[in-house]
Short mmCIF file of C-alpha atoms in Angstrom, two decimals:
data_model
loop_
_atom_site.label_atom_id
_atom_site.label_comp_id
_atom_site.label_asym_id
_atom_site.label_seq_id
_atom_site.Cartn_x
_atom_site.Cartn_y
_atom_site.Cartn_z
CA MET R 176 17.63 -24.75 24.54
CA ARG R 177 16.31 -21.21 24.46
CA ASN R 178 19.81 -19.76 23.94
CA ARG R 179 20.52 -22.25 21.16
CA SER R 180 17.16 -21.60 19.49
CA SER R 181 17.61 -17.82 19.73
CA THR R 182 21.10 -18.24 18.27
CA ARG R 183 19.81 -20.10 15.24
CA VAL R 184 16.99 -17.61 14.66
CA ALA R 185 19.47 -14.72 14.76
CA VAL R 186 21.76 -16.41 12.22
CA LEU R 187 18.87 -17.07 9.85
CA ASP R 188 17.36 -13.60 10.22
CA LEU R 189 20.63 -11.81 9.59
CA SER R 190 22.08 -14.36 7.10
CA SER R 191 25.47 -13.72 8.66
CA PHE R 192 27.46 -15.33 11.46
CA GLY R 193 29.28 -12.06 12.08
CA ALA R 194 26.14 -9.93 12.37
CA ALA R 195 24.43 -12.57 14.50
CA ALA R 196 27.44 -12.79 16.82
CA ARG R 197 27.39 -9.03 17.32
CA GLN R 198 23.66 -9.01 18.03
CA LEU R 199 24.02 -11.83 20.56
CA ASN R 200 27.18 -10.30 22.08
CA LEU R 201 29.19 -13.44 21.28
CA SER R 202 32.43 -14.14 19.48
CA GLN R 203 32.10 -15.94 16.15
CA PRO R 204 33.84 -19.09 17.48
CA ALA R 205 31.41 -19.17 20.42
CA LEU R 206 28.48 -18.75 18.04
CA SER R 207 29.77 -21.58 15.85
CA ARG R 208 30.05 -23.84 18.89
CA ARG R 209 26.42 -23.11 19.81
CA ILE R 210 25.24 -23.94 16.31
CA LYS R 211 27.24 -27.18 16.34
CA GLY R 212 25.78 -28.05 19.73
CA LEU R 213 22.24 -27.56 18.43
CA GLU R 214 23.01 -29.64 15.34
CA ALA R 215 24.43 -32.39 17.54
CA ALA R 216 21.25 -32.36 19.65
CA VAL R 217 19.05 -32.55 16.55
CA GLY R 218 21.29 -35.06 14.78
CA ALA R 219 21.43 -33.18 11.47
CA GLN R 220 23.10 -30.18 9.86
CA LEU R 221 20.83 -27.13 10.11
CA ILE R 222 22.84 -24.33 8.49
CA GLU R 223 25.06 -24.29 5.42
CA ARG R 224 27.83 -21.72 5.65
CA THR R 225 29.95 -20.54 2.72
CA THR R 226 32.39 -17.68 2.37
CA ARG R 227 29.59 -15.51 0.97
CA SER R 228 26.34 -16.56 2.56
CA VAL R 229 24.51 -18.47 5.29
CA ALA R 230 21.44 -20.54 4.43
CA PRO R 231 19.35 -23.21 6.17
CA THR R 232 19.50 -26.83 5.05
CA GLN R 233 16.29 -28.68 4.23
CA VAL R 234 16.06 -29.86 7.86
CA GLY R 235 16.78 -26.32 9.01
CA ARG R 236 13.96 -24.92 6.88
CA GLN R 237 11.55 -27.48 8.32
CA LEU R 238 12.51 -26.61 11.90
CA ALA R 239 12.58 -22.83 11.45
CA PRO R 240 8.84 -22.14 12.09
CA LEU R 241 8.82 -24.32 15.21
CA VAL R 242 12.00 -22.71 16.58
CA ARG R 243 10.63 -19.21 16.00
CA ARG R 244 7.38 -20.01 17.78
CA MET R 245 9.24 -21.62 20.70
CA VAL R 246 11.36 -18.48 21.13
CA ASP R 247 8.31 -16.20 20.85
CA GLU R 248 6.32 -18.23 23.38
CA PHE R 249 9.26 -18.37 25.81
CA GLU R 250 9.65 -14.61 25.69
CA GLU R 251 5.87 -14.12 26.03
CA SER R 252 5.85 -16.40 29.08
CA ILE R 253 8.66 -14.48 30.76
CA LEU R 254 6.92 -11.17 30.05
CA SER R 255 3.66 -12.58 31.36
CA ILE R 256 5.31 -13.69 34.59
CA THR R 257 7.09 -10.40 35.20
CA ASP R 258 4.04 -8.52 33.82
CA LEU R 259 6.07 -5.34 33.22
CA GLY R 260 3.27 -3.02 34.19
CA GLY R 261 0.56 -5.26 32.71
CA ARG R 262 1.48 -4.47 29.12
CA HIS R 263 2.39 -8.01 28.07
CA ARG R 264 0.38 -11.22 28.14
CA ALA R 265 0.47 -14.71 26.69
CA GLN R 266 -0.28 -15.28 23.02
CA ILE R 267 -2.28 -17.97 21.19
CA THR R 268 -1.22 -18.87 17.66
CA LEU R 269 -3.60 -20.70 15.34
CA ALA R 270 -4.27 -21.23 11.63
CA SER R 271 -7.81 -21.09 10.29
CA VAL R 272 -9.49 -21.57 6.94
CA PRO R 273 -10.96 -18.16 6.02
CA THR R 274 -14.62 -19.20 6.19
CA ALA R 275 -14.19 -20.17 9.84
CA PHE R 276 -14.01 -16.46 10.64
CA TYR R 277 -17.79 -16.28 10.44
CA PHE R 278 -18.06 -18.23 13.70
CA LEU R 279 -14.60 -17.84 15.27
CA PRO R 280 -15.08 -14.20 16.46
CA ARG R 281 -17.96 -15.18 18.73
CA VAL R 282 -15.81 -17.70 20.56
CA ILE R 283 -12.82 -15.36 20.72
CA GLY R 284 -15.07 -12.64 22.15
CA ALA R 285 -16.24 -14.97 24.91
CA PHE R 286 -12.64 -16.05 25.54
CA ASN R 287 -11.44 -12.42 25.84
CA ALA R 288 -14.21 -11.66 28.31
CA ARG R 289 -13.12 -14.57 30.50
CA TYR R 290 -9.35 -14.22 30.00
CA PRO R 291 -8.64 -10.55 29.19
CA GLY R 292 -5.24 -9.55 27.86
CA ILE R 293 -4.29 -12.76 26.05
CA ARG R 294 -3.21 -11.88 22.52
CA PHE R 295 -4.03 -13.78 19.32
CA ARG R 296 -1.98 -14.45 16.21
CA ILE R 297 -4.34 -15.90 13.60
CA LEU R 298 -3.14 -17.04 10.18
CA ASP R 299 -5.95 -17.19 7.61
CA LEU R 300 -4.65 -19.88 5.28
CA SER R 301 -5.94 -22.34 2.73
CA ALA R 302 -6.73 -25.83 3.99
CA ASN R 303 -3.44 -27.37 2.87
CA GLU R 304 -1.35 -24.40 4.04
CA GLY R 305 -3.09 -24.56 7.42
CA LEU R 306 -2.25 -28.24 7.82
CA ASP R 307 1.40 -27.52 7.06
CA ALA R 308 1.47 -24.66 9.58
CA VAL R 309 0.22 -27.03 12.29
CA ALA R 310 2.52 -29.87 11.25
CA ASN R 311 5.69 -27.75 11.23
CA GLY R 312 4.89 -26.06 14.54
CA GLU R 313 4.32 -22.56 13.19
CA VAL R 314 0.99 -22.52 15.08
CA GLU R 315 -0.32 -24.44 18.07
CA PHE R 316 -3.43 -25.78 16.37
CA GLY R 317 -5.70 -25.12 13.43
CA ILE R 318 -9.32 -24.94 12.34
CA ASN R 319 -9.60 -26.80 9.07
CA ILE R 320 -11.78 -28.85 6.75
CA ILE R 321 -9.26 -31.61 6.05
CA GLY R 322 -6.59 -33.43 7.99
CA ALA R 323 -8.22 -36.62 9.23
CA THR R 324 -6.15 -38.70 6.80
CA ARG R 325 -2.74 -37.36 7.81
CA ASP R 326 -0.80 -39.60 10.17
CA ASP R 327 1.07 -36.68 11.78
CA LEU R 328 -2.10 -34.80 12.73
CA VAL R 329 -5.12 -35.35 14.96
CA PHE R 330 -8.50 -34.11 13.70
CA THR R 331 -11.41 -33.41 16.10
CA THR R 332 -14.78 -32.64 14.49
CA LEU R 333 -16.55 -29.38 15.37
CA ILE R 334 -19.42 -28.95 12.89
CA GLU R 335 -20.83 -30.08 9.55
CA ASP R 336 -21.12 -27.22 7.05
CA PRO R 337 -23.37 -27.92 4.02
CA PHE R 338 -22.71 -26.64 0.50
CA VAL R 339 -25.48 -24.34 -0.76
CA LEU R 340 -26.35 -22.36 -3.85
CA ALA R 341 -25.68 -18.61 -3.85
CA CYS R 342 -27.39 -16.58 -6.58
CA ARG R 343 -28.76 -13.11 -7.16
CA ARG R 344 -32.25 -12.50 -5.82
CA ASP R 345 -33.47 -11.81 -9.37
CA HIS R 346 -32.19 -15.18 -10.63
CA PRO R 347 -34.87 -17.79 -11.54
CA LEU R 348 -33.47 -20.29 -9.00
CA ALA R 349 -33.62 -17.79 -6.13
CA GLN R 350 -37.31 -18.44 -5.46
CA ALA R 351 -36.75 -22.05 -4.37
CA ARG R 352 -36.05 -23.00 -0.76
CA ARG R 353 -34.35 -26.27 -1.74
CA LEU R 354 -33.04 -27.62 -5.04
CA LYS R 355 -31.54 -30.83 -6.36
CA TRP R 356 -28.13 -30.57 -7.96
CA ASP R 357 -29.66 -31.46 -11.33
CA ALA R 358 -31.42 -28.08 -11.30
CA LEU R 359 -28.06 -26.35 -11.70
CA ALA R 360 -27.43 -27.92 -15.13
CA GLY R 361 -27.15 -25.37 -17.91
CA HIS R 362 -26.39 -22.43 -15.62
CA PRO R 363 -22.86 -20.92 -15.59
CA LEU R 364 -21.37 -22.01 -12.27
CA ILE R 365 -18.69 -20.25 -10.25
CA GLY R 366 -16.37 -22.60 -8.37
CA VAL R 367 -13.12 -22.46 -6.45
CA ALA R 368 -9.91 -23.85 -7.93
CA LYS R 369 -9.57 -27.62 -8.18
CA SER R 370 -6.51 -27.45 -5.93
CA SER R 371 -8.51 -26.03 -3.02
CA GLY R 372 -9.70 -28.10 -0.07
CA ASN R 373 -13.32 -27.10 -0.63
CA ARG R 374 -13.26 -28.24 -4.26
CA THR R 375 -11.67 -31.54 -3.23
CA VAL R 376 -14.45 -32.19 -0.72
CA LEU R 377 -17.13 -31.21 -3.23
CA ASP R 378 -15.81 -33.25 -6.16
CA HIS R 379 -15.30 -36.34 -4.00
CA ALA R 380 -18.82 -36.17 -2.57
CA LEU R 381 -20.43 -35.75 -5.99
CA ALA R 382 -18.40 -38.64 -7.39
CA GLN R 383 -19.49 -40.81 -4.45
CA ALA R 384 -23.11 -40.02 -5.28
CA GLY R 385 -22.81 -42.51 -8.14
CA ARG R 386 -24.44 -40.51 -10.91
CA PRO R 387 -22.96 -37.97 -13.34
CA LEU R 388 -24.06 -34.34 -13.12
CA ASP R 389 -23.95 -32.04 -16.14
CA LEU R 390 -22.53 -29.04 -14.32
CA ASN R 391 -21.10 -26.10 -16.24
CA TRP R 392 -18.15 -24.90 -14.13
CA PHE R 393 -17.71 -21.71 -16.16
CA TYR R 394 -15.68 -19.59 -13.71
CA GLU R 395 -12.83 -20.68 -11.44
CA VAL R 396 -11.60 -18.49 -8.58
CA ASN R 397 -9.16 -18.89 -5.71
CA HIS R 398 -11.28 -17.41 -2.94
CA LEU R 399 -14.91 -17.92 -1.99
CA SER R 400 -15.33 -14.18 -1.45
CA THR R 401 -14.46 -13.65 -5.12
CA SER R 402 -17.15 -16.08 -6.20
CA LEU R 403 -19.74 -14.11 -4.22
CA GLY R 404 -18.56 -10.92 -5.91
CA LEU R 405 -19.20 -12.51 -9.30
CA VAL R 406 -22.64 -13.60 -8.11
CA GLU R 407 -23.46 -10.01 -7.08
CA ALA R 408 -22.43 -8.85 -10.55
CA GLY R 409 -24.90 -11.31 -12.09
CA LEU R 410 -22.23 -13.32 -13.92
CA GLY R 411 -23.31 -16.71 -12.62
CA ILE R 412 -24.35 -18.78 -9.64
CA ALA R 413 -21.99 -20.25 -7.05
CA VAL R 414 -21.82 -23.39 -4.95
CA VAL R 415 -20.28 -22.44 -1.62
CA PRO R 416 -20.27 -23.65 2.00
CA ARG R 417 -23.05 -22.11 4.06
CA LEU R 418 -20.56 -20.46 6.40
CA ALA R 419 -19.10 -18.59 3.41
CA THR R 420 -22.44 -16.92 2.67
CA PRO R 421 -23.67 -13.68 4.29
CA GLN R 422 -24.84 -14.49 7.80
CA SER R 423 -27.58 -11.85 7.71
CA GLU R 424 -30.14 -10.78 5.10
CA HIS R 425 -28.27 -9.66 1.97
CA PRO R 426 -29.85 -7.18 -0.46
CA LEU R 427 -28.53 -8.95 -3.58
CA ILE R 428 -27.64 -12.56 -2.72
CA ALA R 429 -30.10 -15.38 -1.99
CA VAL R 430 -29.06 -18.72 -0.48
CA VAL R 431 -30.80 -21.96 -1.53
CA GLU R 432 -30.25 -25.36 0.08
CA LEU R 433 -28.97 -28.20 -2.12
CA ASP R 434 -29.66 -31.91 -1.74
CA ASP R 435 -29.76 -35.21 -3.63
CA PRO R 436 -27.00 -35.50 -2.71
CA LEU R 437 -26.55 -33.45 0.46
CA VAL R 438 -22.88 -32.42 0.46
CA THR R 439 -21.21 -31.16 3.60
CA ARG R 440 -17.69 -30.38 4.68
CA THR R 441 -16.47 -31.20 8.17
CA ILE R 442 -14.85 -28.35 10.09
CA GLY R 443 -12.66 -29.40 12.97
CA LEU R 444 -9.61 -28.79 15.12
CA VAL R 445 -6.24 -29.96 13.83
CA GLU R 446 -3.32 -30.67 16.17
CA ARG R 447 0.07 -32.32 15.89
CA CYS R 448 0.25 -35.85 17.18
CA GLY R 449 1.79 -35.90 20.63
CA SER R 450 1.90 -32.10 20.96
CA ARG R 451 0.97 -30.28 24.12
CA LEU R 452 -0.88 -27.00 23.89
CA SER R 453 -0.07 -24.00 26.04
CA PRO R 454 -2.56 -23.42 28.88
CA SER R 455 -4.16 -20.51 27.00
CA ALA R 456 -4.53 -22.49 23.77
CA GLN R 457 -5.97 -25.43 25.70
CA ARG R 458 -8.65 -23.16 27.19
CA LEU R 459 -9.57 -21.81 23.75
CA ARG R 460 -9.70 -25.32 22.31
CA GLN R 461 -12.12 -26.41 25.03
CA MET R 462 -14.32 -23.35 24.48
CA LEU R 463 -14.52 -24.17 20.76
CA LEU R 464 -15.55 -27.73 21.53
CA ASP R 465 -18.12 -26.62 24.11
CA GLU R 466 -19.60 -24.01 21.76
CA TRP R 467 -20.24 -26.34 18.84
CA ARG R 468 -21.18 -29.42 20.82
CA GLN R 469 -23.99 -27.33 22.33
CA GLY R 470 -25.33 -26.62 18.84
CA GLY R 471 -23.97 -23.10 18.57
CA GLN R 472 -22.94 -23.35 14.94
CA GLY R 473 -26.00 -21.59 13.61
CA THR R 474 -26.22 -23.69 10.47
#
């Protein structure tokens, strides 16, 4: 399987049967037989070949991330076994929503202290992109805010992260410790795009509250960090998850709790149904669960 997978990756990377055959030290007929063997095993055509180009089929595009990761992990495992002077180790691949990076480094630091030398490949992706990366096998698992409703994924809760108000310290609302959502009416609000996972969670929760809110969503941004930049500039106030706010005292930004209703997003681990994590990824997964089940989220 490894030879067949490596064969397919080489063909896709080089977009040429001839170049791939030379790289793999194979004749073109032998390379074609390997591709046909892989397609027979999968039960679908994976590569379309014309006189001018080579391109993956739809099934081939779906399998490409998984095949690449399988090849990478196989090679990492071999290097880890042979050690080659201690320069190579296993690698963990995961996808994480960007705001998770406020708590993820602490766990990774503890993991590195216990298991030194294991490398990380972390993709900071939007919620929907992260789910796709897990589903297509590009990563072993993900840290996400959505996924519980997808039949092809398993979602395990880590923490509840409340939405809060972020405003400049000289803003009239900054003096309050806690505000109702109604208090935001009339102020220019900074929000993330409606297509984002955070906005989906927020809009759904407010709609479920059963009463309309006269909120002035004046600015729309793609990233939470951008919204905080606009807050610093005094252009408006922002509703953001607590984990997206500065985790230490900030000279310009104040954070105020919001309730009535209390809106939270659930951060959890996302895995493919029926998948089996590598030993290293399984250890990291357990450390994440242990950390947050012991109340280490700091929220």
